[in-house]
Coordinates of C-alpha atoms in Angstrom, one line a residue:
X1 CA 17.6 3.5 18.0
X2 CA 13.9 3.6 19.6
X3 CA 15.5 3.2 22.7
X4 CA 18.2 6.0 22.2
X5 CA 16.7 8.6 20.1
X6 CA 12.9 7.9 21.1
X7 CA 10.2 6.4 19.3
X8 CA 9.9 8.0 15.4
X9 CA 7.6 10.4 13.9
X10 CA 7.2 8.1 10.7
X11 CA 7.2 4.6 9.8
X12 CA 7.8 2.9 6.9
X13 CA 5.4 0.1 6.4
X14 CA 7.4 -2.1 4.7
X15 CA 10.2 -2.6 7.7
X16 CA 8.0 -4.3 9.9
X17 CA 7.7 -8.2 9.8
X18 CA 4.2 -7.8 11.5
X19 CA 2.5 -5.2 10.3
X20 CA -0.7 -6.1 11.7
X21 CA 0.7 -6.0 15.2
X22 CA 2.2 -2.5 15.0
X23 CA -1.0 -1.2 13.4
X24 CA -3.1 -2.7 16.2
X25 CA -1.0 -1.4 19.1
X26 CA -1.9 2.0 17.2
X27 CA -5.4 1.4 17.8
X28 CA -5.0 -0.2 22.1
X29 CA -3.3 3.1 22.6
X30 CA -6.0 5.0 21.2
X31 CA -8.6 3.3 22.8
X32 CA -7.0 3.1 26.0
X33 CA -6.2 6.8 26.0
X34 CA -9.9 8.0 25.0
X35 CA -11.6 4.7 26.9
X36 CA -13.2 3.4 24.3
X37 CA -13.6 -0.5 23.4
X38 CA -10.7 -2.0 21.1
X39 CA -13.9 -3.6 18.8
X40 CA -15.6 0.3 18.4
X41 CA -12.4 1.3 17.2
X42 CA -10.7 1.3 13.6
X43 CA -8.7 3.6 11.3
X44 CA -9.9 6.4 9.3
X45 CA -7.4 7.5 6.7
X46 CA -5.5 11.0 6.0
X47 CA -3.6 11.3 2.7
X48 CA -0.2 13.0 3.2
X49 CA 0.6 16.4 1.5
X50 CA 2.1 16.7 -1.9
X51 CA 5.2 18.7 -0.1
X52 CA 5.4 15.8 2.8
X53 CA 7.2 13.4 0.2
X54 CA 10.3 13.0 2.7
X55 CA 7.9 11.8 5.4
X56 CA 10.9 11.0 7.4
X57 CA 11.7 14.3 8.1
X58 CA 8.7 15.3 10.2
X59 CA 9.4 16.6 13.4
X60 CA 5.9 16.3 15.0
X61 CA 4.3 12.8 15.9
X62 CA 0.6 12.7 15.5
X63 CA -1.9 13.8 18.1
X64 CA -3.0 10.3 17.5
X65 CA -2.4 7.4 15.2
X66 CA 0.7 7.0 12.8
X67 CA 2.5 8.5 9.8
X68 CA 3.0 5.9 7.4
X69 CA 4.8 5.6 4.5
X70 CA 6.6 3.3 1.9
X71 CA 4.2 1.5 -0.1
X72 CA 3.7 1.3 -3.6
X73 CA 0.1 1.1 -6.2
X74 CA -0.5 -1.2 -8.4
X75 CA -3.5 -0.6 -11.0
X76 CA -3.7 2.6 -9.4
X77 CA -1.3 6.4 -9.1
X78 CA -2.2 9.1 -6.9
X79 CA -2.6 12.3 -8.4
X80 CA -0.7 15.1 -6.0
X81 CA -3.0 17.6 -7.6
X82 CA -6.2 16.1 -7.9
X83 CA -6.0 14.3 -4.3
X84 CA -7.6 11.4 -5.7
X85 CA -6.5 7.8 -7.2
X86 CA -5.8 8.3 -11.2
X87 CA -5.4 5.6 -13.9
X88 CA -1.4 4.3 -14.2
X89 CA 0.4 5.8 -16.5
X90 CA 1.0 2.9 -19.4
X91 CA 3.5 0.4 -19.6
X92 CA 4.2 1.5 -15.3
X93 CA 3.2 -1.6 -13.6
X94 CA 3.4 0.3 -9.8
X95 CA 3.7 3.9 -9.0
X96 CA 4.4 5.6 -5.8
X97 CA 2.1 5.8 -2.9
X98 CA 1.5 8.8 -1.0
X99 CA 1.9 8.1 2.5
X100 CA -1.5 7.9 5.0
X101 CA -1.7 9.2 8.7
X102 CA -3.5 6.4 10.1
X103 CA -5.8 7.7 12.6
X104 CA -7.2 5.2 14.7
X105 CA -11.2 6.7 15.6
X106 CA -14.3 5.3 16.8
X107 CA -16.3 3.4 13.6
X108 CA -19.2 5.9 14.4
X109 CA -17.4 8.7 13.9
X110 CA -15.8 8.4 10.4
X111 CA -16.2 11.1 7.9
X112 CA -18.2 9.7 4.5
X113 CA -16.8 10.3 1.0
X114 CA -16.3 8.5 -2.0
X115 CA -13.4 6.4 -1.4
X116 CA -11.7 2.8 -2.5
X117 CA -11.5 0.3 -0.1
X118 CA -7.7 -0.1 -1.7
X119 CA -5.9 -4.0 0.2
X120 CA -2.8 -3.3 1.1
X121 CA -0.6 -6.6 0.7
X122 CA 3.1 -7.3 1.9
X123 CA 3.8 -8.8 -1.6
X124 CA 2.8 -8.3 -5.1
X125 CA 2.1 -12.3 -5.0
X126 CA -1.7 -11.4 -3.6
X127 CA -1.8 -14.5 -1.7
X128 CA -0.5 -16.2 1.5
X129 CA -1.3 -19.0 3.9
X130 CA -4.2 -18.9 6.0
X131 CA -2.8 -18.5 9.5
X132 CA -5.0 -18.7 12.9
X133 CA -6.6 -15.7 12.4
X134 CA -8.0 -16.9 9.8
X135 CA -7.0 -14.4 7.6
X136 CA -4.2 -14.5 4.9
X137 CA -0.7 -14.1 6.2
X138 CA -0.1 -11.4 2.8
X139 CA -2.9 -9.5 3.7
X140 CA -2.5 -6.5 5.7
X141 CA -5.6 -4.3 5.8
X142 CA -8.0 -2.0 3.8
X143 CA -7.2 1.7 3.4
X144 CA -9.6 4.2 2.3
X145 CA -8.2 5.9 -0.6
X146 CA -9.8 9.2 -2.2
X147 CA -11.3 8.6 -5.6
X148 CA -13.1 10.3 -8.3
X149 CA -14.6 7.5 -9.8
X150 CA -16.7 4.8 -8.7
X151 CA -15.2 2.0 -6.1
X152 CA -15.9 -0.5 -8.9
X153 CA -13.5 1.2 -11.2
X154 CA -10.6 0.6 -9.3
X155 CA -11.9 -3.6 -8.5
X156 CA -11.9 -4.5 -12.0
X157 CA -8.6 -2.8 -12.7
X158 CA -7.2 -5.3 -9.3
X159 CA -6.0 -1.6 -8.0
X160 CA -4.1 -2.7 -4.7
X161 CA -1.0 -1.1 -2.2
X162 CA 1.9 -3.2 -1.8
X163 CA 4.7 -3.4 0.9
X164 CA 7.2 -5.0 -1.3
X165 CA 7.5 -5.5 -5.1
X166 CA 9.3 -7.6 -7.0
X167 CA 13.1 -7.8 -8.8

């Protein structure tokens, strides 16, 4: 279809066997297109609107970076209205994420806030096998979430995004 129709506005996460890959070919193009050094560059995080909740419907591909979408909180649910990580409602073991334009942006230039450093795994299983990167082959990155509270609050609750859950 990329081939065909052209390459999509949105992306769901969870499609791609390598998500790392496709999230780092997000950052070369940005850094090749502003001439900036792959190792200066990282993403910075944008929460989708409240209204934005059929994210494959947008029309308009991002200046830079991705739309992304699909993935699901565990310890964690976004409040639409407070734009900020909540407590899960009880007995709800994962609750929808919102999705994140990933904007790829020099390191220096990242706005500060109070955010969670929320991992984003493929599986709900929260481990994998180290491959040569040395990293682990479920892990797929941190994204900054908005929070209210304290960072801390959402590490003792194990507050993580996840790709795929479970039957």
């Amino acid at each position: 279809q990329w081939v065909n129709d052209g390459v999509p506005t949105t992306f769901p996460l969870y499609a791609f066997f390598f998500t790392q890959a496709f999230l780092t070919g997000s950052k070369q193009n940005f850094a090749r297109k502003h001439k900036v050094e792959i190792d200066k560059v990282d993403f910075d995080f944008a929460v989708l609107e409240e209204d934005e909740k059929f994210y494959v419907s947008r029309k308009e591909k991002p200046e830079d970076g991705v739309y992304c979408f699909g993935m699901y909180l565990d310890g964690a649910a976004w409040s639409d209205t407070k734009k900020s990580l909540i407590e899960s409602e009880p007995k709800v073991l994962y609750a929808p994420s919102p999705g994140f334009h990933m904007i790829p942006s020099r390191i220096e230039d990242f706005k500060e806030g109070q955010n969670y450093e929320c991992p984003l795994y493929k599986t709900a299983d929260r481990r994998g096998i180290l491959s040569t990167t040395g990293h682990s082959t479920n892990f797929v990155m941190n994204i900054r979430v908005p929070s209210d509270v304290d960072p801390d609050h959402w590490i003792r609750r194990g507050a993580c995004l996840l790709l795929t859950l479970k039957d």
